[in-house]
Amino acid sequence: MKIKSTYCSVTIILIFVVFSYASRIPMSNSEALRNSEVIIVKGKVIGIDKDVVRIAKYVFSVSEVIKPKNVELSQEIRIIDKHYASTAMIELEKNMNVVVYLTKSEDGYISHREINIDTSIGVYEFKGLKLFLELMSIQQINKQTISCVNALKNSKSSFEKKAVLDAMWETRNLQYVSALLNIAKSKEDDRYVRSWAITILAYLEDSSAVKELIPLLKDQSSDVKRQVLVALGIHKIKEAVPKIEFLLTENISEELRQIAQETLKKIKTIDR
């Protein structure tokens, strides 16, 4: 069955412009990797100027260029955030260490994501970013596959596991099935990591592996159950029908109920 996917230190001046009703989704590591125009830099906020009406300027000293390694930056560049003063505004403070995802614009650079590496969460997130880029830089496919499996096994934090799963999604192949099933069935990993592993399984051509997810329809996490339903629908696992019908008799959210009904419809549809 064919499965289709739907889914040198430099000083910088950052200028953030107001769009009051704006919102944004931070750029993912996969998006940053695929977009050759994205520059990821690490550095420190060394000055703040908020004298200009509705504009905050941050003087940012870059200590490392994470991606790409061969980029040359001017000593001072302008970074424009279109979400300043909105609910998605960026709040940077003097002496804060940050990783910033940038793209070039007519006026300078636009910031698409920031990681505050002064926090423990930010440190883990940054480690995840570097791990993802390291795995994706491996050219030999078999070596990359083995490296991904080993990295998933050795990862300690959810951020690191998420990063490895990002790499597995980008390089998906059947050799990942066993490792992905272990994460999906894990009682120790959080629901986001488990759901991501299930999503990747859904887009691998291994229906027997997806059948092993059926017991997870009883999982406590709605996120896990949702992604299991999606996987069962994609692979049209008929053995799951009784379990899905039972799930529909339980007290579940309207969203989950709708997905369960859609999954039943897909499974019962005969391929023409």
PDB file of C-alpha atoms in Angstrom:
ATOM      1  CA  MET A   1       0.000   0.000   0.000  1.00  0.00           C
ATOM      2  CA  LYS A   2       1.323   3.416  -0.959  1.00  0.00           C
ATOM      3  CA  ILE A   3       1.191   5.942   1.850  1.00  0.00           C
ATOM      4  CA  LYS A   4       1.266   9.594   0.857  1.00  0.00           C
ATOM      5  CA  SER A   5       2.425  12.262   3.285  1.00  0.00           C
ATOM      6  CA  THR A   6       0.024  15.154   3.795  1.00  0.00           C
ATOM      7  CA  TYR A   7       1.657  16.688   5.963  1.00  0.00           C
ATOM      8  CA  CYS A   8      34.297  36.167  14.903  1.00  0.00           C
ATOM      9  CA  SER A   9      31.606  37.726  17.149  1.00  0.00           C
ATOM     10  CA  VAL A  10      28.980  39.821  15.426  1.00  0.00           C
ATOM     11  CA  THR A  11      26.766  42.570  16.795  1.00  0.00           C
ATOM     12  CA  ILE A  12      23.171  42.698  15.564  1.00  0.00           C
ATOM     13  CA  ILE A  13      20.445  45.311  16.061  1.00  0.00           C
ATOM     14  CA  LEU A  14      16.977  43.737  16.302  1.00  0.00           C
ATOM     15  CA  ILE A  15      13.965  45.927  15.471  1.00  0.00           C
ATOM     16  CA  PHE A  16      10.494  44.701  16.373  1.00  0.00           C
ATOM     17  CA  VAL A  17       7.534  46.341  14.595  1.00  0.00           C
ATOM     18  CA  VAL A  18       3.937  46.345  15.883  1.00  0.00           C
ATOM     19  CA  PHE A  19       1.067  44.351  14.385  1.00  0.00           C
ATOM     20  CA  SER A  20      -1.487  44.308  17.202  1.00  0.00           C
ATOM     21  CA  TYR A  21      -3.666  41.452  15.997  1.00  0.00           C
ATOM     22  CA  ALA A  22      -0.928  39.231  14.635  1.00  0.00           C
ATOM     23  CA  SER A  23      -0.158  35.716  15.720  1.00  0.00           C
ATOM     24  CA  ARG A  24       2.490  33.263  14.648  1.00  0.00           C
ATOM     25  CA  ILE A  25       3.562  29.660  14.846  1.00  0.00           C
ATOM     26  CA  PRO A  26       7.273  29.366  15.631  1.00  0.00           C
ATOM     27  CA  MET A  27       9.324  27.818  12.842  1.00  0.00           C
ATOM     28  CA  SER A  28      10.062  24.123  13.293  1.00  0.00           C
ATOM     29  CA  ASN A  29      13.530  22.651  12.942  1.00  0.00           C
ATOM     30  CA  SER A  30      12.383  20.749   9.852  1.00  0.00           C
ATOM     31  CA  GLU A  31      11.155  23.965   8.241  1.00  0.00           C
ATOM     32  CA  ALA A  32      14.418  25.690   9.104  1.00  0.00           C
ATOM     33  CA  LEU A  33      16.416  22.841   7.583  1.00  0.00           C
ATOM     34  CA  ARG A  34      14.444  22.715   4.348  1.00  0.00           C
ATOM     35  CA  ASN A  35      14.529  26.474   3.858  1.00  0.00           C
ATOM     36  CA  SER A  36      17.976  27.376   2.545  1.00  0.00           C
ATOM     37  CA  GLU A  37      17.319  31.039   3.360  1.00  0.00           C
ATOM     38  CA  VAL A  38      17.019  30.413   7.107  1.00  0.00           C
ATOM     39  CA  ILE A  39      19.955  31.424   9.287  1.00  0.00           C
ATOM     40  CA  ILE A  40      20.127  30.200  12.887  1.00  0.00           C
ATOM     41  CA  VAL A  41      22.377  32.144  15.240  1.00  0.00           C
ATOM     42  CA  LYS A  42      23.253  31.982  18.911  1.00  0.00           C
ATOM     43  CA  GLY A  43      24.134  35.061  20.917  1.00  0.00           C
ATOM     44  CA  LYS A  44      23.400  37.477  23.715  1.00  0.00           C
ATOM     45  CA  VAL A  45      21.228  40.582  24.038  1.00  0.00           C
ATOM     46  CA  ILE A  46      23.704  43.288  25.009  1.00  0.00           C
ATOM     47  CA  GLY A  47      21.540  46.382  24.707  1.00  0.00           C
ATOM     48  CA  ILE A  48      17.909  47.469  24.557  1.00  0.00           C
ATOM     49  CA  ASP A  49      16.438  50.677  23.141  1.00  0.00           C
ATOM     50  CA  LYS A  50      12.697  51.224  23.526  1.00  0.00           C
ATOM     51  CA  ASP A  51      12.688  54.977  22.977  1.00  0.00           C
ATOM     52  CA  VAL A  52      11.197  54.702  19.514  1.00  0.00           C
ATOM     53  CA  VAL A  53       7.386  54.615  19.612  1.00  0.00           C
ATOM     54  CA  ARG A  54       6.090  51.083  19.131  1.00  0.00           C
ATOM     55  CA  ILE A  55       9.515  49.712  18.261  1.00  0.00           C
ATOM     56  CA  ALA A  56      11.948  47.872  20.501  1.00  0.00           C
ATOM     57  CA  LYS A  57      15.554  47.598  19.349  1.00  0.00           C
ATOM     58  CA  TYR A  58      17.736  44.885  20.757  1.00  0.00           C
ATOM     59  CA  VAL A  59      21.495  44.962  20.234  1.00  0.00           C
ATOM     60  CA  PHE A  60      22.447  41.335  19.837  1.00  0.00           C
ATOM     61  CA  SER A  61      25.980  39.913  19.865  1.00  0.00           C
ATOM     62  CA  VAL A  62      26.290  36.702  17.870  1.00  0.00           C
ATOM     63  CA  SER A  63      28.665  34.108  19.292  1.00  0.00           C
ATOM     64  CA  GLU A  64      27.921  31.243  16.891  1.00  0.00           C
ATOM     65  CA  VAL A  65      26.247  30.650  13.553  1.00  0.00           C
ATOM     66  CA  ILE A  66      24.429  27.328  13.841  1.00  0.00           C
ATOM     67  CA  LYS A  67      23.081  27.132  10.281  1.00  0.00           C
ATOM     68  CA  PRO A  68      24.521  27.423   7.712  1.00  0.00           C
ATOM     69  CA  LYS A  69      28.123  27.251   8.821  1.00  0.00           C
ATOM     70  CA  ASN A  70      29.465  29.251   5.876  1.00  0.00           C
ATOM     71  CA  VAL A  71      27.215  32.323   6.186  1.00  0.00           C
ATOM     72  CA  GLU A  72      28.808  35.747   6.550  1.00  0.00           C
ATOM     73  CA  LEU A  73      26.892  38.332   8.584  1.00  0.00           C
ATOM     74  CA  SER A  74      27.520  42.032   8.803  1.00  0.00           C
ATOM     75  CA  GLN A  75      28.519  43.277  12.208  1.00  0.00           C
ATOM     76  CA  GLU A  76      25.101  44.866  12.540  1.00  0.00           C
ATOM     77  CA  ILE A  77      21.892  43.637  10.904  1.00  0.00           C
ATOM     78  CA  ARG A  78      18.271  44.635  11.415  1.00  0.00           C
ATOM     79  CA  ILE A  79      15.806  41.976  12.517  1.00  0.00           C
ATOM     80  CA  ILE A  80      12.103  42.847  12.176  1.00  0.00           C
ATOM     81  CA  ASP A  81       9.469  41.060  14.240  1.00  0.00           C
ATOM     82  CA  LYS A  82       5.988  41.784  12.863  1.00  0.00           C
ATOM     83  CA  HIS A  83       4.373  40.566  16.070  1.00  0.00           C
ATOM     84  CA  TYR A  84       5.778  43.027  18.596  1.00  0.00           C
ATOM     85  CA  ALA A  85       3.094  44.221  21.073  1.00  0.00           C
ATOM     86  CA  SER A  86       0.762  41.360  20.087  1.00  0.00           C
ATOM     87  CA  THR A  87       0.065  38.222  22.083  1.00  0.00           C
ATOM     88  CA  ALA A  88       2.961  36.655  20.152  1.00  0.00           C
ATOM     89  CA  MET A  89       5.438  39.390  21.006  1.00  0.00           C
ATOM     90  CA  ILE A  90       9.030  38.517  21.827  1.00  0.00           C
ATOM     91  CA  GLU A  91      10.267  39.578  25.242  1.00  0.00           C
ATOM     92  CA  LEU A  92      14.042  39.780  25.373  1.00  0.00           C
ATOM     93  CA  GLU A  93      16.051  41.155  28.247  1.00  0.00           C
ATOM     94  CA  LYS A  94      19.560  42.504  28.507  1.00  0.00           C
ATOM     95  CA  ASN A  95      22.197  39.766  28.921  1.00  0.00           C
ATOM     96  CA  MET A  96      19.723  37.086  27.829  1.00  0.00           C
ATOM     97  CA  ASN A  97      21.322  34.291  25.798  1.00  0.00           C
ATOM     98  CA  VAL A  98      19.156  33.422  22.809  1.00  0.00           C
ATOM     99  CA  VAL A  99      19.094  31.305  19.662  1.00  0.00           C
ATOM    100  CA  VAL A 100      17.279  33.061  16.800  1.00  0.00           C
ATOM    101  CA  TYR A 101      15.923  31.708  13.506  1.00  0.00           C
ATOM    102  CA  LEU A 102      16.243  34.383  10.795  1.00  0.00           C
ATOM    103  CA  THR A 103      15.462  35.058   7.151  1.00  0.00           C
ATOM    104  CA  LYS A 104      16.555  38.023   5.028  1.00  0.00           C
ATOM    105  CA  SER A 105      14.033  40.721   4.141  1.00  0.00           C
ATOM    106  CA  GLU A 106      14.228  44.000   2.248  1.00  0.00           C
ATOM    107  CA  ASP A 107      14.751  45.899   5.506  1.00  0.00           C
ATOM    108  CA  GLY A 108      17.077  43.439   7.170  1.00  0.00           C
ATOM    109  CA  TYR A 109      16.125  40.138   8.843  1.00  0.00           C
ATOM    110  CA  ILE A 110      12.913  38.632  10.207  1.00  0.00           C
ATOM    111  CA  SER A 111      12.910  36.505  13.352  1.00  0.00           C
ATOM    112  CA  HIS A 112      10.785  33.347  13.105  1.00  0.00           C
ATOM    113  CA  ARG A 113      11.684  31.680  16.375  1.00  0.00           C
ATOM    114  CA  GLU A 114      13.674  32.344  19.539  1.00  0.00           C
ATOM    115  CA  ILE A 115      15.026  29.947  22.159  1.00  0.00           C
ATOM    116  CA  ASN A 116      15.938  31.391  25.547  1.00  0.00           C
ATOM    117  CA  ILE A 117      18.933  29.262  26.498  1.00  0.00           C
ATOM    118  CA  ASP A 118      19.163  30.807  29.960  1.00  0.00           C
ATOM    119  CA  THR A 119      16.339  28.440  30.955  1.00  0.00           C
ATOM    120  CA  SER A 120      16.665  24.685  31.451  1.00  0.00           C
ATOM    121  CA  ILE A 121      13.939  24.102  28.868  1.00  0.00           C
ATOM    122  CA  GLY A 122      15.774  26.318  26.409  1.00  0.00           C
ATOM    123  CA  VAL A 123      19.016  24.410  26.964  1.00  0.00           C
ATOM    124  CA  TYR A 124      17.285  21.108  26.177  1.00  0.00           C
ATOM    125  CA  GLU A 125      15.556  22.668  23.179  1.00  0.00           C
ATOM    126  CA  PHE A 126      18.882  23.934  21.853  1.00  0.00           C
ATOM    127  CA  LYS A 127      20.473  20.508  22.369  1.00  0.00           C
ATOM    128  CA  GLY A 128      17.579  19.053  20.395  1.00  0.00           C
ATOM    129  CA  LEU A 129      18.178  21.494  17.544  1.00  0.00           C
ATOM    130  CA  LYS A 130      21.865  20.610  17.326  1.00  0.00           C
ATOM    131  CA  LEU A 131      21.094  16.889  17.494  1.00  0.00           C
ATOM    132  CA  PHE A 132      18.562  17.218  14.663  1.00  0.00           C
ATOM    133  CA  LEU A 133      20.984  19.107  12.441  1.00  0.00           C
ATOM    134  CA  GLU A 134      23.752  16.610  13.223  1.00  0.00           C
ATOM    135  CA  LEU A 135      21.566  13.647  12.236  1.00  0.00           C
ATOM    136  CA  MET A 136      20.358  15.346   9.073  1.00  0.00           C
ATOM    137  CA  SER A 137      23.926  16.148   8.029  1.00  0.00           C
ATOM    138  CA  ILE A 138      24.825  12.447   7.742  1.00  0.00           C
ATOM    139  CA  GLN A 139      25.020  11.672   4.031  1.00  0.00           C
ATOM    140  CA  GLN A 140      25.140   7.871   4.020  1.00  0.00           C
ATOM    141  CA  ILE A 141      21.561   6.547   4.401  1.00  0.00           C
ATOM    142  CA  ASN A 142      22.333   3.373   6.368  1.00  0.00           C
ATOM    143  CA  LYS A 143      24.619   5.258   8.732  1.00  0.00           C
ATOM    144  CA  GLN A 144      21.980   7.963   9.180  1.00  0.00           C
ATOM    145  CA  THR A 145      19.306   5.364   9.949  1.00  0.00           C
ATOM    146  CA  ILE A 146      21.452   3.628  12.575  1.00  0.00           C
ATOM    147  CA  SER A 147      22.402   6.980  14.075  1.00  0.00           C
ATOM    148  CA  CYS A 148      18.746   7.998  14.386  1.00  0.00           C
ATOM    149  CA  VAL A 149      17.770   4.734  16.082  1.00  0.00           C
ATOM    150  CA  ASN A 150      20.686   4.944  18.520  1.00  0.00           C
ATOM    151  CA  ALA A 151      20.038   8.616  19.230  1.00  0.00           C
ATOM    152  CA  LEU A 152      16.398   7.882  20.061  1.00  0.00           C
ATOM    153  CA  LYS A 153      17.462   5.098  22.405  1.00  0.00           C
ATOM    154  CA  ASN A 154      20.028   7.322  24.154  1.00  0.00           C
ATOM    155  CA  SER A 155      18.010  10.541  24.342  1.00  0.00           C
ATOM    156  CA  LYS A 156      17.136  11.575  27.881  1.00  0.00           C
ATOM    157  CA  SER A 157      14.811  14.544  27.419  1.00  0.00           C
ATOM    158  CA  SER A 158      11.568  14.940  25.497  1.00  0.00           C
ATOM    159  CA  PHE A 159      13.189  17.718  23.470  1.00  0.00           C
ATOM    160  CA  GLU A 160      15.971  15.407  22.329  1.00  0.00           C
ATOM    161  CA  LYS A 161      13.521  12.619  21.468  1.00  0.00           C
ATOM    162  CA  LYS A 162      11.343  15.077  19.570  1.00  0.00           C
ATOM    163  CA  ALA A 163      14.413  16.195  17.604  1.00  0.00           C
ATOM    164  CA  VAL A 164      15.311  12.613  16.698  1.00  0.00           C
ATOM    165  CA  LEU A 165      11.716  11.939  15.673  1.00  0.00           C
ATOM    166  CA  ASP A 166      11.865  15.050  13.485  1.00  0.00           C
ATOM    167  CA  ALA A 167      14.888  13.499  11.756  1.00  0.00           C
ATOM    168  CA  MET A 168      13.069  10.174  11.447  1.00  0.00           C
ATOM    169  CA  TRP A 169      10.124  11.920   9.832  1.00  0.00           C
ATOM    170  CA  GLU A 170      12.397  13.571   7.294  1.00  0.00           C
ATOM    171  CA  THR A 171      14.159  10.265   6.520  1.00  0.00           C
ATOM    172  CA  ARG A 172      11.353   7.814   7.214  1.00  0.00           C
ATOM    173  CA  ASN A 173      12.001   4.174   6.434  1.00  0.00           C
ATOM    174  CA  LEU A 174      10.885   0.782   7.709  1.00  0.00           C
ATOM    175  CA  GLN A 175      13.999   0.264   9.814  1.00  0.00           C
ATOM    176  CA  TYR A 176      12.530   2.751  12.293  1.00  0.00           C
ATOM    177  CA  VAL A 177       9.415   0.652  13.036  1.00  0.00           C
ATOM    178  CA  SER A 178      10.648  -1.157  16.141  1.00  0.00           C
ATOM    179  CA  ALA A 179      12.051   1.988  17.765  1.00  0.00           C
ATOM    180  CA  LEU A 180       8.893   3.938  16.967  1.00  0.00           C
ATOM    181  CA  LEU A 181       6.651   1.236  18.434  1.00  0.00           C
ATOM    182  CA  ASN A 182       8.685   1.270  21.650  1.00  0.00           C
ATOM    183  CA  ILE A 183       8.109   5.015  22.001  1.00  0.00           C
ATOM    184  CA  ALA A 184       4.427   4.760  21.066  1.00  0.00           C
ATOM    185  CA  LYS A 185       3.802   2.123  23.739  1.00  0.00           C
ATOM    186  CA  SER A 186       5.995   3.768  26.357  1.00  0.00           C
ATOM    187  CA  LYS A 187       4.494   4.667  29.722  1.00  0.00           C
ATOM    188  CA  GLU A 188       7.395   6.988  30.514  1.00  0.00           C
ATOM    189  CA  ASP A 189       7.454   9.307  27.487  1.00  0.00           C
ATOM    190  CA  ASP A 190       5.087  12.269  27.293  1.00  0.00           C
ATOM    191  CA  ARG A 191       2.038  12.282  25.045  1.00  0.00           C
ATOM    192  CA  TYR A 192       3.578  14.633  22.490  1.00  0.00           C
ATOM    193  CA  VAL A 193       6.588  12.403  21.885  1.00  0.00           C
ATOM    194  CA  ARG A 194       4.406   9.289  21.720  1.00  0.00           C
ATOM    195  CA  SER A 195       1.928  10.966  19.364  1.00  0.00           C
ATOM    196  CA  TRP A 196       4.754  12.037  17.045  1.00  0.00           C
ATOM    197  CA  ALA A 197       6.090   8.468  16.928  1.00  0.00           C
ATOM    198  CA  ILE A 198       2.606   7.181  16.058  1.00  0.00           C
ATOM    199  CA  THR A 199       2.252   9.784  13.314  1.00  0.00           C
ATOM    200  CA  ILE A 200       5.481   8.630  11.693  1.00  0.00           C
ATOM    201  CA  LEU A 201       4.323   5.014  11.892  1.00  0.00           C
ATOM    202  CA  ALA A 202       1.124   6.036  10.122  1.00  0.00           C
ATOM    203  CA  TYR A 203       3.130   7.077   7.072  1.00  0.00           C
ATOM    204  CA  LEU A 204       5.298   3.980   6.868  1.00  0.00           C
ATOM    205  CA  GLU A 205       4.159   1.078   4.700  1.00  0.00           C
ATOM    206  CA  ASP A 206       3.810  -1.407   7.549  1.00  0.00           C
ATOM    207  CA  SER A 207       0.198  -2.171   8.427  1.00  0.00           C
ATOM    208  CA  SER A 208       1.237  -4.943  10.807  1.00  0.00           C
ATOM    209  CA  ALA A 209       3.017  -2.349  12.946  1.00  0.00           C
ATOM    210  CA  VAL A 210      -0.053  -0.125  12.941  1.00  0.00           C
ATOM    211  CA  LYS A 211      -2.168  -3.087  14.137  1.00  0.00           C
ATOM    212  CA  GLU A 212      -0.009  -3.146  17.266  1.00  0.00           C
ATOM    213  CA  LEU A 213      -1.349   0.315  18.093  1.00  0.00           C
ATOM    214  CA  ILE A 214      -4.946  -0.882  18.547  1.00  0.00           C
ATOM    215  CA  PRO A 215      -4.596  -1.396  22.351  1.00  0.00           C
ATOM    216  CA  LEU A 216      -3.587   2.273  22.632  1.00  0.00           C
ATOM    217  CA  LEU A 217      -7.219   3.228  21.944  1.00  0.00           C
ATOM    218  CA  LYS A 218      -7.549   2.669  25.712  1.00  0.00           C
ATOM    219  CA  ASP A 219      -4.661   5.039  26.484  1.00  0.00           C
ATOM    220  CA  GLN A 220      -5.311   7.839  28.962  1.00  0.00           C
ATOM    221  CA  SER A 221      -4.045  10.471  26.528  1.00  0.00           C
ATOM    222  CA  SER A 222      -6.524  11.840  24.001  1.00  0.00           C
ATOM    223  CA  ASP A 223      -3.574  12.959  21.858  1.00  0.00           C
ATOM    224  CA  VAL A 224      -2.300   9.392  21.643  1.00  0.00           C
ATOM    225  CA  LYS A 225      -5.760   8.003  20.858  1.00  0.00           C
ATOM    226  CA  ARG A 226      -6.293  10.643  18.164  1.00  0.00           C
ATOM    227  CA  GLN A 227      -3.089   9.754  16.324  1.00  0.00           C
ATOM    228  CA  VAL A 228      -3.778   6.038  16.663  1.00  0.00           C
ATOM    229  CA  LEU A 229      -7.161   6.602  15.013  1.00  0.00           C
ATOM    230  CA  VAL A 230      -5.493   8.522  12.200  1.00  0.00           C
ATOM    231  CA  ALA A 231      -3.003   5.689  11.650  1.00  0.00           C
ATOM    232  CA  LEU A 232      -5.728   3.034  11.705  1.00  0.00           C
ATOM    233  CA  GLY A 233      -7.738   5.003   9.158  1.00  0.00           C
ATOM    234  CA  ILE A 234      -4.796   5.497   6.800  1.00  0.00           C
ATOM    235  CA  HIS A 235      -4.019   1.773   6.840  1.00  0.00           C
ATOM    236  CA  LYS A 236      -7.700   0.713   6.985  1.00  0.00           C
ATOM    237  CA  ILE A 237      -7.137  -1.769   9.791  1.00  0.00           C
ATOM    238  CA  LYS A 238     -10.382  -3.768   9.899  1.00  0.00           C
ATOM    239  CA  GLU A 239      -9.402  -5.502  13.146  1.00  0.00           C
ATOM    240  CA  ALA A 240      -9.739  -2.146  14.891  1.00  0.00           C
ATOM    241  CA  VAL A 241     -13.452  -1.692  14.094  1.00  0.00           C
ATOM    242  CA  PRO A 242     -14.839  -3.264  17.336  1.00  0.00           C
ATOM    243  CA  LYS A 243     -12.428  -1.228  19.475  1.00  0.00           C
ATOM    244  CA  ILE A 244     -13.320   2.002  17.684  1.00  0.00           C
ATOM    245  CA  GLU A 245     -17.039   1.295  18.023  1.00  0.00           C
ATOM    246  CA  PHE A 246     -16.531   0.698  21.738  1.00  0.00           C
ATOM    247  CA  LEU A 247     -14.571   3.946  22.001  1.00  0.00           C
ATOM    248  CA  LEU A 248     -17.589   5.763  20.554  1.00  0.00           C
ATOM    249  CA  THR A 249     -19.716   4.529  23.478  1.00  0.00           C
ATOM    250  CA  GLU A 250     -17.400   6.190  25.979  1.00  0.00           C
ATOM    251  CA  ASN A 251     -17.351   9.748  27.265  1.00  0.00           C
ATOM    252  CA  ILE A 252     -14.858  11.299  24.845  1.00  0.00           C
ATOM    253  CA  SER A 253     -14.387  14.767  23.405  1.00  0.00           C
ATOM    254  CA  GLU A 254     -16.366  15.846  20.351  1.00  0.00           C
ATOM    255  CA  GLU A 255     -13.115  16.160  18.400  1.00  0.00           C
ATOM    256  CA  LEU A 256     -12.071  12.600  19.209  1.00  0.00           C
ATOM    257  CA  ARG A 257     -15.588  11.328  18.455  1.00  0.00           C
ATOM    258  CA  GLN A 258     -15.520  12.962  15.029  1.00  0.00           C
ATOM    259  CA  ILE A 259     -12.111  11.487  14.210  1.00  0.00           C
ATOM    260  CA  ALA A 260     -13.266   8.036  15.370  1.00  0.00           C
ATOM    261  CA  GLN A 261     -16.330   8.247  13.118  1.00  0.00           C
ATOM    262  CA  GLU A 262     -14.209   9.357  10.169  1.00  0.00           C
ATOM    263  CA  THR A 263     -11.779   6.495  10.809  1.00  0.00           C
ATOM    264  CA  LEU A 264     -14.606   3.950  10.813  1.00  0.00           C
ATOM    265  CA  LYS A 265     -15.856   5.339   7.521  1.00  0.00           C
ATOM    266  CA  LYS A 266     -12.378   5.050   5.952  1.00  0.00           C
ATOM    267  CA  ILE A 267     -11.881   1.498   7.182  1.00  0.00           C
ATOM    268  CA  LYS A 268     -15.278   0.388   5.879  1.00  0.00           C
ATOM    269  CA  THR A 269     -14.733   2.006   2.485  1.00  0.00           C
ATOM    270  CA  ILE A 270     -13.778  -0.610  -0.095  1.00  0.00           C
ATOM    271  CA  ASP A 271     -10.889   0.406  -2.344  1.00  0.00           C
ATOM    272  CA  ARG A 272     -11.981   0.628  -5.975  1.00  0.00           C
TER     273      ARG A 272
END
